[in-house]
Amino acid sequence: MDGLAQDPVMAVAALGLGLVPVLLFLGGLVLLDSYKLVTRRAMLASIGWGAVAAGAAFAAHVALLDRAGVDPALLRRWIAPALEEPLKAAWVLFLVRRGRVGFVVDAALHGFAAGAGFALVENAYYWGALGNFGPALWLVRGLGTAVLHGSTTAIVAIVAKDLSDRRGARLAAAAAPGMLAAFAVHAAFNHVVLHPLLTTALIIVVMPLLLLVAFEHSERATRDWLGAGMDRDLELMELIASGEIRDSRIGHYLESLRDRFSGPVVADMLCLLQIHLELAIRAKGLLIAREAGFNVPVDDSVRANFQEMRYLERSIGPTGLLALKPVFQRSRRDLWQLHVLGGRP
């Protein structure tokens, strides 16, 4: 802490170099999200998880060094990346599993936020321990290490979300390639193969480009899904409203369920389908409004629809909901639609 006592201005500048760049980078990613898929509260939760993960990693490092006698170089080069990357990614993988992310963009935002939270705590610790150790160190830690932590976790999130959507892979299998890539990048950085400033320059050039490509791909996927999904939902709603649903494939299937369920239960199934469609249409409309720059609040009718939907789910029961799966498939994106409106999937 001698550096802090000798020159407090430089010490504060060093802290700024260690903390501000990754926050600016995260802010830039948020601005790129035209659909505003991640709320401020959700972003703070992801940052908070990263901070908790940093504390857990620090405790593990101390135990390995002091109690297990692990060589510091081995810890830095291999063990730290293998330990830290899963800790950071655990939160965003949980969000993917629970249907809290709909596209690659929001997965990447949550991932980078978790990595940023980790980096903020780590750099704050090093600042307290090292103080004003020179601008070069804090340039490397602020622009290199911190952005690296955010980017590697974003990579895990992007790959996991993309593979689980396109190939229907189980989450563990979908996360594995991204986790391996994150470990490889992190370990290569910690090996200090190149000059630290050159490595930092590569990170702040390459990582933003990768994330920009992922964002552009996800924006196109979002627009395609909104267009096709809205058309499909509106068409089905029109069939229900006109009574023509009984002549459709879905109507024939619901009619066949009368052999196993009572008439009132089958009627509840149709009502549940209708309410889910209404909520899905509202969610898509909300996203379209956000892209246009309008913040549309969720009104009481939406909350009433959620209450009625939960009542119908209880009335139909687990067996009835299972029978509805062929016509009422609740994919991760379907669950996410409800989350956009503030409902509990």
PDB file of C-alpha atoms in Angstrom, residues 237-248:
ATOM      1  CA  MET A 237     -55.466 -16.840 -32.842  1.00  0.00           C
ATOM      2  CA  GLU A 238     -57.677 -16.101 -35.848  1.00  0.00           C
ATOM      3  CA  LEU A 239     -58.573 -19.797 -36.133  1.00  0.00           C
ATOM      4  CA  ILE A 240     -59.576 -19.876 -32.469  1.00  0.00           C
ATOM      5  CA  ALA A 241     -61.577 -16.638 -32.655  1.00  0.00           C
ATOM      6  CA  SER A 242     -63.465 -17.726 -35.793  1.00  0.00           C
ATOM      7  CA  GLY A 243     -64.178 -21.222 -34.520  1.00  0.00           C
ATOM      8  CA  GLU A 244     -62.301 -22.768 -37.446  1.00  0.00           C
ATOM      9  CA  ILE A 245     -59.813 -24.305 -35.026  1.00  0.00           C
ATOM     10  CA  ARG A 246     -61.994 -27.450 -34.872  1.00  0.00           C
ATOM     11  CA  ASP A 247     -61.247 -28.164 -38.545  1.00  0.00           C
ATOM     12  CA  SER A 248     -57.486 -27.780 -38.092  1.00  0.00           C
TER      13      SER A 248
END
